[in-house]
Coordinates of C-alpha atoms in Angstrom, one line a residue:
Chain A
X1 CA 0.0 0.0 0.0
X2 CA 1.1 3.5 -0.7
X3 CA 1.2 6.3 1.8
X4 CA 1.8 10.1 1.8
X5 CA 4.2 10.9 4.7
X6 CA 4.9 14.3 6.2
X7 CA 7.7 14.6 8.8
X8 CA 8.6 17.6 10.8
X9 CA 11.9 17.7 12.7
X10 CA 12.6 20.5 15.2
X11 CA 15.3 21.4 17.6
X12 CA 14.6 20.5 21.2
X13 CA 13.3 23.3 23.5
X14 CA 16.2 25.3 25.0
X15 CA 18.7 24.6 22.2
X16 CA 19.5 27.8 20.4
X17 CA 18.6 28.1 16.7
X18 CA 21.0 30.6 15.0
X19 CA 19.1 30.6 11.7
X20 CA 15.8 31.2 13.5
X21 CA 17.4 34.1 15.4
X22 CA 18.6 35.8 12.2
X23 CA 15.2 35.4 10.5
X24 CA 13.4 36.6 13.6
X25 CA 15.7 39.7 13.7
X26 CA 15.0 40.4 10.0
X27 CA 11.2 40.2 10.6
X28 CA 11.6 42.5 13.5
X29 CA 13.5 45.0 11.4
X30 CA 10.5 44.9 9.0
X31 CA 8.3 46.0 12.0
X32 CA 6.8 42.8 13.0
X33 CA 6.8 41.9 16.8
X34 CA 8.1 38.4 16.2
X35 CA 9.6 36.4 19.1
X36 CA 11.2 32.9 19.5
X37 CA 11.3 32.1 15.8
X38 CA 12.5 28.6 15.1
X39 CA 13.2 26.9 11.8
X40 CA 12.0 23.2 11.8
X41 CA 12.8 20.9 8.8
X42 CA 9.9 19.5 6.9
X43 CA 10.0 16.4 4.7
X44 CA 7.3 15.0 2.5
X45 CA 7.4 11.8 0.5
X46 CA 5.5 8.8 -0.7
X47 CA 6.2 5.4 0.8
X48 CA 5.3 1.9 -0.4
X49 CA 5.0 -0.2 2.8
X50 CA 2.9 -2.6 4.8
X51 CA 4.1 -1.1 8.1
X52 CA 4.5 2.6 7.4
X53 CA 4.6 3.7 11.1
X54 CA 7.4 1.4 11.9
X55 CA 9.4 2.5 8.9
X56 CA 8.9 6.2 9.3
X57 CA 9.8 5.9 13.0
X58 CA 13.0 4.1 11.8
X59 CA 13.8 6.8 9.2
X60 CA 13.4 9.5 11.9
X61 CA 15.7 7.7 14.3
X62 CA 18.3 6.6 11.8
X63 CA 18.7 9.7 9.6
X64 CA 16.1 12.5 9.5
X65 CA 16.5 13.5 13.1
X66 CA 19.4 13.4 15.5
X67 CA 17.6 12.2 18.7
X68 CA 20.2 14.0 20.9
X69 CA 19.1 17.4 19.7
X70 CA 15.8 17.0 17.8
X71 CA 12.1 16.1 18.4
X72 CA 10.0 14.9 15.5
X73 CA 6.5 14.3 14.5
X74 CA 4.8 12.9 11.4
X75 CA 1.5 12.1 9.7
X76 CA 0.8 9.2 7.5
X77 CA -2.1 9.1 5.1
X78 CA -3.1 6.6 2.4
X79 CA -2.6 7.8 -1.2
X80 CA -5.9 7.4 -2.9
Chain B
X1 CA 55.9 1.3 7.4
X2 CA 52.4 1.9 8.8
X3 CA 49.8 3.1 6.3
X4 CA 46.8 5.4 6.8
X5 CA 43.8 5.8 4.6
X6 CA 42.4 9.3 4.0
X7 CA 38.8 8.7 3.1
X8 CA 37.4 10.9 0.3
X9 CA 33.6 11.4 0.1
X10 CA 31.9 13.5 -2.6
X11 CA 32.6 17.1 -1.3
X12 CA 35.7 16.2 0.8
X13 CA 38.3 18.9 0.2
X14 CA 41.1 18.6 2.8
X15 CA 42.4 15.2 1.7
X16 CA 45.6 16.3 -0.1
X17 CA 46.8 18.4 2.9
X18 CA 45.9 15.6 5.3
X19 CA 47.8 13.0 3.2
X20 CA 50.8 15.4 3.2
X21 CA 50.7 15.9 6.9
X22 CA 50.6 12.1 7.6
X23 CA 53.6 11.6 5.2
X24 CA 55.5 14.4 6.9
X25 CA 54.8 12.6 10.2
X26 CA 56.6 9.5 8.8
X27 CA 53.9 7.2 7.6
X28 CA 52.4 6.2 4.3
X29 CA 49.2 7.7 3.4
X30 CA 46.7 7.1 0.6
X31 CA 43.6 8.9 -0.4
X32 CA 40.8 6.3 -0.6
X33 CA 37.5 6.9 -2.5
X34 CA 34.6 6.0 -0.2
X35 CA 33.5 3.2 -2.5
X36 CA 36.7 1.3 -1.9
X37 CA 37.8 -0.9 0.9
X38 CA 39.9 0.0 4.0
X39 CA 41.6 -3.4 4.4
X40 CA 45.4 -3.4 4.6
X41 CA 45.4 0.0 6.4
X42 CA 46.6 0.5 10.0
X43 CA 44.5 3.6 10.6
X44 CA 41.9 5.8 9.0
X45 CA 41.5 9.6 8.8
X46 CA 38.3 11.3 7.8
X47 CA 39.4 14.7 6.5
X48 CA 37.6 18.0 6.3
X49 CA 35.4 19.4 3.6
X50 CA 31.7 19.5 2.8
X51 CA 30.7 15.9 2.2
X52 CA 27.3 15.8 0.4
X53 CA 27.3 19.6 0.5
X54 CA 26.4 19.4 4.3
X55 CA 22.8 18.4 3.2
X56 CA 20.5 17.5 6.0
X57 CA 23.1 18.0 8.7
X58 CA 26.9 18.3 8.2
X59 CA 28.3 14.7 8.0
X60 CA 24.9 13.0 8.2
X61 CA 24.9 11.5 4.8
X62 CA 28.5 10.4 4.8
X63 CA 28.0 8.7 8.2
X64 CA 25.4 6.4 6.6
X65 CA 27.7 5.1 3.8
X66 CA 28.8 1.5 3.7
X67 CA 32.5 2.4 4.3
X68 CA 31.5 3.5 7.8
X69 CA 31.0 -0.1 8.8
X70 CA 34.7 -0.6 8.2
X71 CA 35.6 2.5 10.1
X72 CA 33.4 1.2 12.9
X73 CA 35.6 -2.0 12.9
X74 CA 38.8 0.1 13.1
X75 CA 37.3 1.8 16.1
X76 CA 36.2 -1.4 17.7
X77 CA 39.6 -3.1 17.1
X78 CA 41.4 -0.2 18.8
X79 CA 43.0 1.1 15.6
X80 CA 43.4 4.9 15.2
X81 CA 40.5 6.8 13.7
X82 CA 40.9 10.5 13.3
X83 CA 38.1 12.8 12.1
X84 CA 39.0 16.4 11.3
X85 CA 36.3 19.1 11.0
X86 CA 33.7 17.4 8.6
X87 CA 35.4 14.2 9.7
X88 CA 34.5 14.9 13.3
X89 CA 30.9 15.7 12.2
X90 CA 30.8 12.4 10.4
X91 CA 32.0 10.5 13.5
X92 CA 29.4 12.0 15.8
X93 CA 26.7 11.4 13.2
X94 CA 27.8 7.7 12.9
X95 CA 27.7 7.3 16.7
X96 CA 31.5 6.7 16.9
X97 CA 31.8 9.7 19.2
X98 CA 29.1 11.0 21.5
X99 CA 27.5 14.5 21.1
X100 CA 26.6 16.5 18.1
X101 CA 28.0 19.5 16.2
X102 CA 25.4 22.2 15.8
X103 CA 25.5 25.4 13.8
X104 CA 27.8 28.0 15.3
X105 CA 26.2 30.2 17.9
X106 CA 27.3 33.2 15.8
X107 CA 25.4 32.3 12.6
X108 CA 28.2 32.3 10.1
X109 CA 31.2 30.4 8.8
X110 CA 34.2 30.9 11.0
X111 CA 37.7 30.7 9.4
X112 CA 40.5 31.9 11.7
X113 CA 43.3 30.9 14.0
X114 CA 42.4 29.8 17.6
X115 CA 44.4 28.9 20.7
X116 CA 43.7 25.5 22.2
X117 CA 44.6 24.0 25.5
X118 CA 45.6 20.4 25.5
X119 CA 43.3 19.0 28.1
X120 CA 44.1 15.3 27.6
X121 CA 47.6 14.3 26.4
X122 CA 47.0 10.6 27.0
X123 CA 45.3 9.7 23.7
X124 CA 47.2 8.2 20.8
X125 CA 46.8 11.5 19.0
X126 CA 48.1 13.8 21.7
X127 CA 50.9 11.9 23.4
X128 CA 53.6 14.3 22.1
X129 CA 52.0 17.3 23.7
X130 CA 52.6 18.5 27.3
X131 CA 49.5 18.5 29.6
X132 CA 47.9 21.9 29.5
X133 CA 50.1 23.1 26.6
X134 CA 48.6 25.9 24.6
X135 CA 48.8 25.4 20.8
X136 CA 47.6 27.3 17.7
X137 CA 45.5 25.9 14.9
X138 CA 43.0 27.2 12.4
X139 CA 39.2 26.5 12.5
X140 CA 37.0 26.6 9.3
X141 CA 33.5 25.6 10.0
X142 CA 29.8 26.6 10.1
X143 CA 28.7 23.7 12.3
X144 CA 31.3 23.3 15.1
X145 CA 29.2 24.1 18.2
X146 CA 29.7 20.9 20.2
X147 CA 26.7 19.8 22.2
X148 CA 26.5 17.0 24.7
X149 CA 24.0 16.6 27.5
X150 CA 26.5 15.3 30.0
X151 CA 30.1 16.3 29.3
X152 CA 31.4 13.7 31.7
X153 CA 30.4 11.1 29.1
X154 CA 33.3 12.1 26.8
X155 CA 37.1 12.6 26.9
X156 CA 37.7 16.3 26.3
X157 CA 41.0 16.6 24.4
X158 CA 41.3 20.2 23.2
X159 CA 39.5 23.2 24.5
X160 CA 39.3 26.7 23.0
X161 CA 41.4 29.0 25.2
X162 CA 43.1 32.3 25.2
X163 CA 46.8 32.6 24.6
X164 CA 47.7 31.9 28.2
X165 CA 45.5 28.8 28.3
X166 CA 42.5 30.2 30.2
X167 CA 39.2 28.7 29.1
X168 CA 37.1 31.8 28.7
X169 CA 33.8 32.7 27.0
X170 CA 35.5 35.2 24.8
X171 CA 37.9 32.4 23.6
X172 CA 34.9 30.2 22.6
X173 CA 34.4 30.9 18.9
X174 CA 31.2 28.8 18.3
X175 CA 29.3 28.2 21.5
X176 CA 30.6 24.7 22.2
X177 CA 29.8 23.3 25.7
X178 CA 32.8 23.8 28.0
X179 CA 34.8 25.3 25.0
X180 CA 35.2 21.8 23.6
X181 CA 37.2 21.7 20.4
X182 CA 38.2 18.0 20.2
X183 CA 37.0 14.8 21.9
X184 CA 37.9 11.2 22.1
X185 CA 36.1 8.0 22.8
X186 CA 36.7 6.2 26.1
X187 CA 39.5 4.0 24.7
X188 CA 41.1 7.1 23.2
X189 CA 41.6 5.5 19.7
X190 CA 38.9 7.6 18.1
X191 CA 39.5 11.4 18.0
X192 CA 37.3 14.2 16.5
X193 CA 38.7 17.7 16.2
X194 CA 37.1 20.8 14.7
X195 CA 40.5 22.7 14.4
X196 CA 42.6 21.5 11.5
X197 CA 45.9 20.1 12.5
X198 CA 47.0 19.5 8.9
X199 CA 46.7 23.3 8.3
X200 CA 49.1 23.8 11.1
X201 CA 51.7 21.3 10.1
X202 CA 54.4 23.5 8.7
X203 CA 55.9 26.8 9.9
X204 CA 55.2 28.3 6.5
X205 CA 51.5 27.8 7.2
X206 CA 51.8 29.9 10.3
X207 CA 52.1 27.1 12.9
X208 CA 53.5 23.7 13.2
X209 CA 51.5 22.8 16.3
X210 CA 49.2 20.4 14.5
X211 CA 51.9 18.2 13.2
X212 CA 52.3 16.4 16.6
X213 CA 48.7 15.1 16.2
X214 CA 49.9 13.1 13.2
X215 CA 53.3 12.2 14.8
X216 CA 51.6 11.0 17.9
X217 CA 49.2 8.9 15.8
X218 CA 51.9 7.5 13.6
X219 CA 54.2 6.6 16.6
X220 CA 51.3 4.9 18.3
X221 CA 50.3 2.9 15.2
X222 CA 53.9 1.7 14.9
X223 CA 54.0 0.1 18.4

């Protein structure tokens, strides 16, 4: 069966995000009162699998996220 | 004569200098494309550069290549494994060293000379340094901010310091925990360093302080 997978990987709370800080500063310089801007990574792909949850969990742990510094979440939907 | 492999991934760019520094230290060195085998080598060096263009996270893709299984065996068998800059990032991504190298706290690429304090001179890579000696080497990285939850889990080998060896916040270029610049595994045979010893391996480069990393490693591999 084929699935549409969307994975978001974000830095754990408390870890600084230099890219987020720079983008936040730029938005503030445009006059927006932005705070705590963070830049997560977002992946989307199609997956042919009988056990998509197990495989996506494995992908996150083995490559897409570094469990030491990242949290991740995902959604899996059947492709119609 | 002992022989070291200098592994070349797509995007590696410090392989020639690293090969030269190993030869200058008195061993044979050969640049080895990552699709080839590491058998018949006495040690392995992962040089600096931008493997896979730093896609995803610096070192993340190289760390998942098949050759890393062989590097893992070197580490397990107690043979010397040295990762420099991107090589250090690859070793942490591969789980051969604890911790992670995050983007610099100051969000830019840093390329300059730094002073380092030799915190641990009992590894195979630092035996020719005096304990607490202050040395000079260049850094060149965007992701060198060493993070580890519990620093007691790792052997700290070099720390960013000022010229007199004091570990200060001002001397910390990238935000690393405890000013950590280089770490080793528990056995000491796997070392990761963000500063480039090969770029400080001749006085005409501005410093010869890095050469002893290679001389220590070669001497140890010869035993």
